[in-house]
Amino acid sequence: MKPLSHKHFWLASSLLILLAIPVAALDNGLAKTPPMGWNSWNKFGCNVSEKLIRETADAMVSTGMKDAGYKYVVIDDCWQVKRDADGTIVADPGRFPSGIKALGDYVHSKGLLFGIYSDAGSLTCEGRPGSRGYEFQDARTYASWGVDYLKYDWCHAERQDTLESYGLMSKALLATGRPILFSLCEWGSTKPWLWAKDVGNVSRSTGDITNCWDCKVSPDDNVGVVHILDLMNGTEAYAGPGHFNDPDMLEVGNGKLTPDESRAHFALWAILAAPLIAGNDLRSMDAETKAVLTDKEVLAIDQDPLGKQGRRVAKDVDQEVWARELQGGNRAVALLNRAATPQSITVKWEDLGYPAHLSAQLRDLWQHKDLGAKSGSFTATVAPHAAVLVTVQP
Ligand code: GLA
């Protein structure tokens, strides 16, 4: 074999050094537990304005959402209209007459955090300017406005590579020196659970949620609550503190789901360690909606410090058992009835990784009621399109 030339020796050793350096996980110190907040899209679509955002920030405080742990107020698509001569992104002057910086200041004055939306392609999904080619400039602009959270979409990005595009904005945000939570939204198209923990704090795993229990909407592949659950199953190994999989924003309080369906939606999102981003009008929320969104015991499941995403541990046609490991060895368990008639659903200890003889204390979280000690299994009658949520504490 010919000895390596000087040049090739250095090339080969640099390559070896490069390969030996592990890819650093994104460390912006954020999302140690799943982020909680509100986003304009599900209820308001493009109908966003500084009035709406200010009133929502006010309502976040007055309704007790802030005290329950919701922090981020996020404007989704349609706040932006063009770029100026320097390429700086410009907010709609009619809808945001005081400018985005003043709006961010207002949100901060309420003790809340402020979020905004852009897109990795040339245009957003609603055809507003995207960040492609302006990543570093946009990141600097957001930081100067006091932005704490960026949701980054994937429309008009057909010939782009997801890791490269999201990686670029991730670097741009880090380079600002401001901690900005990075929320990826490429709809699960390139399995972001496999690569996104090095890039962002949250990554959408599915297409858009539709405000229904089990419908499917073509041609966009938008799906209802239970279909999202099916899509999430199998992504659980990849979530943890600093990076969570995102089954999309909440439809609780948006008028289509029944009270049982709303509680099941929320309970399952807690089992999934999902970001809890309310998508309803907080200014006119009824008591039932508020009770769901601010339930302390259910929120504690979502925010469990271990950060473990749950999974489906048993399924029999329309009867499902979903479970999540909690700090201290306990489990949170959702008995989900997808059928239109009441069902008796059982969770077996062996499906939770417990020996069958183990005695454990059961607590019903929606009823806020201890159910006593059980061994081997627990059975509940579950209403149609509902979930009973319990903790199991050996
Ligand atoms: C995509 C996203 C949604 C929302 C809209 C805005 O569909 O997945 O969550 O941000 O774009 O146009």
XYZ file of C-alpha atoms and ligand atoms in Angstrom:
406
model
C 0.000 0.000 0.000
C 1.296 3.480 -0.908
C 1.985 5.726 2.117
C -0.410 8.667 2.434
C 0.855 11.977 1.087
C 1.110 14.860 3.559
C -2.065 16.433 2.122
C -4.041 13.203 2.236
C -2.839 12.483 5.758
C -4.269 15.792 7.005
C -7.455 15.297 5.045
C -7.931 11.823 6.497
C -7.179 12.897 10.067
C -9.524 15.916 9.859
C -12.265 13.614 8.601
C -11.678 11.217 11.484
C -11.810 14.077 13.987
C -15.041 15.360 12.436
C -16.630 11.921 12.571
C -15.580 11.492 16.197
C -17.379 14.670 17.338
C -20.914 13.698 18.326
C -23.703 15.876 16.906
C -24.578 18.069 19.851
C -28.218 17.944 20.993
C -29.810 21.372 20.767
C -29.070 22.996 24.084
C -30.952 26.242 24.384
C -32.084 25.299 27.888
C -35.774 25.352 26.887
C -38.711 22.925 26.977
C -37.486 20.797 29.857
C -41.163 19.882 30.033
C -43.608 20.278 27.106
C -44.323 23.958 26.347
C -47.746 25.339 27.299
C -49.389 28.321 25.671
C -51.916 29.572 23.129
C -51.772 29.948 19.338
C -54.104 31.899 17.055
C -54.460 29.407 14.178
C -57.111 26.841 15.186
C -59.747 29.440 16.022
C -58.794 32.584 14.124
C -56.825 31.458 11.038
C -55.650 34.582 9.223
C -57.844 36.874 11.293
C -55.034 37.998 13.621
C -54.408 41.493 14.987
C -52.657 43.218 17.854
C -56.064 43.717 19.483
C -56.678 39.955 19.513
C -53.212 39.188 20.862
C -53.426 41.817 23.606
C -56.873 40.683 24.666
C -55.727 37.066 24.630
C -52.748 37.916 26.848
C -55.166 39.681 29.232
C -57.474 36.654 29.200
C -54.582 34.271 29.767
C -54.073 36.024 33.104
C -57.717 36.709 34.103
C -58.940 33.151 33.339
C -56.223 31.505 35.440
C -54.540 29.933 32.383
C -51.282 31.668 33.274
C -51.444 30.418 36.869
C -52.108 26.906 35.532
C -48.796 27.086 33.620
C -49.641 28.419 30.140
C -46.891 30.863 29.159
C -46.529 31.384 25.415
C -48.853 33.615 23.367
C -48.101 32.765 19.743
C -49.258 34.565 16.571
C -49.527 32.049 13.732
C -49.611 32.789 9.991
C -50.700 36.072 8.349
C -49.077 38.675 10.609
C -46.513 39.514 7.888
C -47.085 41.227 4.530
C -43.770 41.925 2.769
C -40.063 42.679 3.120
C -38.726 46.220 3.073
C -35.821 47.450 0.902
C -33.306 45.930 3.381
C -35.090 42.590 3.358
C -36.482 43.090 6.855
C -39.822 41.367 7.357
C -42.747 43.784 7.738
C -45.885 43.190 9.830
C -49.329 44.055 8.441
C -49.584 47.769 9.385
C -53.387 47.692 9.401
C -53.631 44.776 11.829
C -50.524 45.515 13.906
C -50.347 49.354 13.865
C -48.111 49.534 16.972
C -45.624 47.040 15.543
C -44.552 43.627 16.773
C -41.969 44.877 19.267
C -44.635 46.840 21.184
C -46.893 43.771 21.133
C -44.116 41.572 22.507
C -43.507 44.151 25.238
C -47.197 44.045 26.137
C -47.225 40.238 26.359
C -44.080 40.350 28.527
C -45.660 42.994 30.792
C -48.272 40.354 31.688
C -45.548 37.948 32.789
C -46.042 35.857 29.643
C -43.812 34.884 26.725
C -44.253 35.855 23.101
C -44.205 33.678 19.985
C -44.337 34.186 16.251
C -44.578 32.099 13.065
C -42.615 31.744 9.848
C -41.905 29.157 7.182
C -38.748 27.459 5.916
C -39.819 27.963 2.290
C -40.181 31.046 0.140
C -43.777 31.640 1.265
C -45.863 30.650 4.277
C -48.869 28.351 3.860
C -51.054 31.429 3.446
C -48.696 32.941 0.856
C -46.933 35.482 3.081
C -43.130 35.920 2.818
C -41.251 32.894 4.184
C -37.767 32.907 5.687
C -35.874 31.085 2.936
C -32.675 33.041 2.271
C -33.431 35.389 5.194
C -32.921 32.975 8.091
C -30.257 34.910 9.999
C -31.840 38.294 9.281
C -35.280 37.094 10.431
C -33.853 35.492 13.567
C -32.138 38.781 14.449
C -35.358 40.695 13.812
C -37.370 38.331 16.022
C -34.775 38.582 18.798
C -34.888 42.398 18.591
C -38.683 42.207 18.951
C -38.396 40.048 22.086
C -39.657 36.853 20.479
C -39.380 33.791 22.770
C -40.862 31.088 20.498
C -40.762 30.448 16.761
C -43.115 28.070 14.969
C -41.526 27.231 11.605
C -43.730 25.775 8.872
C -42.948 23.803 5.687
C -45.075 25.207 2.839
C -43.474 26.244 -0.486
C -40.327 24.305 0.397
C -40.694 21.489 -2.145
C -37.075 21.146 -3.237
C -35.572 21.798 0.195
C -34.155 19.288 2.660
C -35.829 19.355 6.072
C -32.731 18.755 8.212
C -30.779 21.383 6.291
C -33.571 23.983 6.323
C -34.568 23.541 9.959
C -30.890 23.222 10.939
C -30.171 26.579 9.357
C -32.889 28.399 11.284
C -31.871 26.564 14.448
C -28.338 27.967 14.072
C -29.710 31.417 13.262
C -31.815 31.431 16.437
C -28.893 30.247 18.578
C -26.681 32.932 17.031
C -29.002 35.680 18.329
C -28.008 34.792 21.885
C -31.678 35.002 22.934
C -33.300 31.776 24.152
C -35.989 31.149 21.523
C -37.982 27.947 21.692
C -37.906 26.371 18.225
C -41.063 24.568 17.098
C -40.705 22.588 13.861
C -43.782 22.082 11.728
C -43.052 19.777 8.768
C -46.094 17.594 9.603
C -44.067 14.410 10.200
C -43.185 14.286 6.504
C -39.554 13.261 7.056
C -39.968 11.557 10.469
C -38.569 14.462 12.518
C -38.617 12.335 15.674
C -35.520 10.638 14.207
C -33.460 13.802 13.736
C -35.093 16.891 15.208
C -33.895 16.699 18.784
C -30.599 18.206 17.659
C -32.409 21.025 15.904
C -35.546 22.103 17.764
C -37.534 21.796 20.985
C -40.819 20.606 19.540
C -41.633 18.909 16.257
C -44.993 18.305 14.693
C -45.416 14.602 14.015
C -48.619 14.691 11.945
C -50.696 16.712 9.514
C -53.005 19.403 10.879
C -55.548 18.510 13.513
C -59.166 18.826 12.404
C -61.774 19.862 14.910
C -63.538 16.499 15.158
C -63.224 13.159 16.923
C -62.494 10.767 14.050
C -63.011 12.467 10.668
C -60.446 12.731 7.878
C -60.280 15.716 5.518
C -58.822 15.237 2.043
C -56.852 16.436 0.158
C -54.756 17.914 2.988
C -54.744 14.735 5.079
C -55.977 16.694 8.066
C -57.349 14.334 10.663
C -59.389 14.215 13.848
C -58.235 13.468 17.383
C -58.159 9.653 17.320
C -56.374 9.434 13.963
C -53.664 11.709 15.344
C -53.281 9.243 18.217
C -52.736 6.419 15.712
C -50.044 8.477 13.981
C -48.278 9.294 17.260
C -47.975 5.681 18.366
C -44.396 4.563 17.688
C -42.780 7.987 18.089
C -42.518 7.671 21.879
C -38.900 6.525 22.071
C -37.652 9.822 20.684
C -39.143 12.398 23.059
C -37.708 13.717 26.311
C -36.750 16.859 28.202
C -35.629 19.486 25.678
C -37.419 17.904 22.737
C -41.034 16.763 22.472
C -43.148 15.333 19.654
C -46.124 17.510 18.792
C -49.539 16.036 17.894
C -50.717 19.604 17.043
C -52.629 22.237 18.947
C -55.703 21.731 21.081
C -59.276 21.911 19.787
C -60.753 22.011 23.301
C -63.335 24.813 23.464
C -63.719 25.202 19.698
C -67.313 24.024 19.671
C -67.238 20.643 17.888
C -65.994 18.066 20.398
C -68.417 16.904 23.101
C -67.337 17.413 26.745
C -66.249 13.737 26.922
C -64.333 14.007 23.641
C -62.629 17.205 24.834
C -61.509 15.580 28.071
C -60.268 12.503 26.166
C -58.355 14.729 23.709
C -56.711 16.602 26.577
C -56.000 13.477 28.637
C -54.358 11.714 25.708
C -52.240 14.776 24.897
C -51.052 14.645 28.531
C -50.197 10.938 28.158
C -48.223 11.853 25.007
C -46.169 14.533 26.834
C -47.487 16.854 24.144
C -47.036 20.606 23.969
C -50.319 22.000 25.318
C -51.096 24.890 23.022
C -54.682 26.046 23.493
C -56.396 26.972 20.233
C -59.679 28.448 21.448
C -60.915 31.984 22.137
C -59.721 32.562 25.699
C -61.771 35.761 25.950
C -65.091 33.928 25.854
C -64.166 30.534 27.283
C -66.987 28.740 29.125
C -66.514 27.160 32.558
C -66.418 23.614 31.148
C -63.572 24.462 28.737
C -61.639 26.286 31.424
C -62.020 23.346 33.806
C -60.511 21.007 31.205
C -57.613 23.265 30.193
C -56.634 24.149 33.770
C -57.127 20.804 35.511
C -54.109 20.637 37.807
C -53.943 16.864 38.074
C -54.076 16.300 34.320
C -51.553 19.094 33.691
C -49.201 17.460 36.202
C -49.214 14.319 34.019
C -48.294 16.309 30.916
C -45.624 18.222 32.811
C -44.115 15.235 34.625
C -40.375 16.012 34.905
C -39.303 12.642 33.526
C -40.636 13.845 30.144
C -41.527 10.327 28.945
C -44.006 10.138 26.082
C -46.641 7.449 26.605
C -47.828 4.864 24.118
C -50.681 2.480 23.382
C -50.073 -0.613 25.502
C -53.235 -2.559 24.619
C -55.908 -2.472 21.920
C -59.032 -4.510 21.306
C -61.035 -3.031 18.416
C -62.365 0.260 19.882
C -60.995 -0.275 23.386
C -57.520 1.079 23.963
C -55.169 1.483 26.904
C -52.559 4.230 26.746
C -49.924 4.556 29.456
C -47.062 6.765 30.450
C -44.301 6.266 32.981
C -44.055 9.014 35.602
C -41.289 10.127 37.882
C -41.054 7.810 40.888
C -42.194 4.679 39.039
C -45.925 5.507 38.892
C -47.971 5.288 35.707
C -50.639 7.482 34.150
C -53.184 5.391 32.258
C -55.941 6.416 29.863
C -58.711 3.899 29.130
C -59.925 5.123 25.765
C -63.271 4.164 24.272
C -63.373 4.954 20.540
C -66.798 3.337 20.124
C -70.207 5.017 20.102
C -71.482 2.798 22.954
C -70.222 2.447 26.568
C -67.447 -0.130 26.994
C -65.885 -1.887 29.939
C -62.115 -1.430 29.563
C -59.386 -3.143 31.595
C -55.749 -2.260 32.113
C -53.571 -5.183 33.170
C -50.532 -4.530 35.337
C -48.367 -6.592 33.016
C -49.142 -4.096 30.221
C -47.712 -1.388 32.499
C -44.500 -3.318 33.201
C -45.642 -4.247 36.740
C -45.831 -7.779 38.182
C -49.462 -8.973 38.381
C -49.418 -9.459 42.170
C -48.462 -5.841 42.836
C -50.905 -3.817 44.879
C -51.227 -0.211 43.684
C -53.288 2.849 44.628
C -55.605 4.116 41.913
C -56.735 7.708 41.495
C -59.249 9.031 38.966
C -57.842 12.346 37.765
C -60.941 13.891 36.173
C -63.047 12.997 39.197
C -60.245 13.956 41.615
C -61.049 10.815 43.562
C -58.997 8.011 45.126
C -60.277 4.607 44.072
C -58.356 2.529 46.631
C -55.842 -0.279 46.142
C -56.058 -2.795 43.289
C -53.954 -5.805 42.329
C -53.355 -7.193 38.856
C -55.713 -4.999 36.862
C -58.269 -2.212 36.912
C -61.529 -2.050 34.973
C -63.771 0.949 34.323
C -66.909 1.524 32.313
C -66.008 4.210 29.815
C -68.629 6.395 28.122
C -68.705 6.601 24.288
C -65.848 8.677 22.791
C -64.320 9.216 26.230
C -61.254 8.381 28.282
C -60.991 7.542 31.960
C -57.666 8.858 33.235
C -56.054 7.306 36.308
C -52.714 7.173 38.038
C -51.416 3.830 39.273
C -49.103 4.127 42.274
C -47.475 0.934 43.604
C -49.903 24.784 8.322
C -49.619 24.410 9.775
C -50.737 24.946 10.655
C -50.824 26.454 10.511
C -51.025 26.821 9.043
C -50.909 28.318 8.817
O -51.030 24.131 7.841
O -49.500 23.024 9.910
O -50.515 24.596 12.010
O -49.650 27.044 11.001
O -50.074 26.188 8.211
O -51.021 28.666 7.489
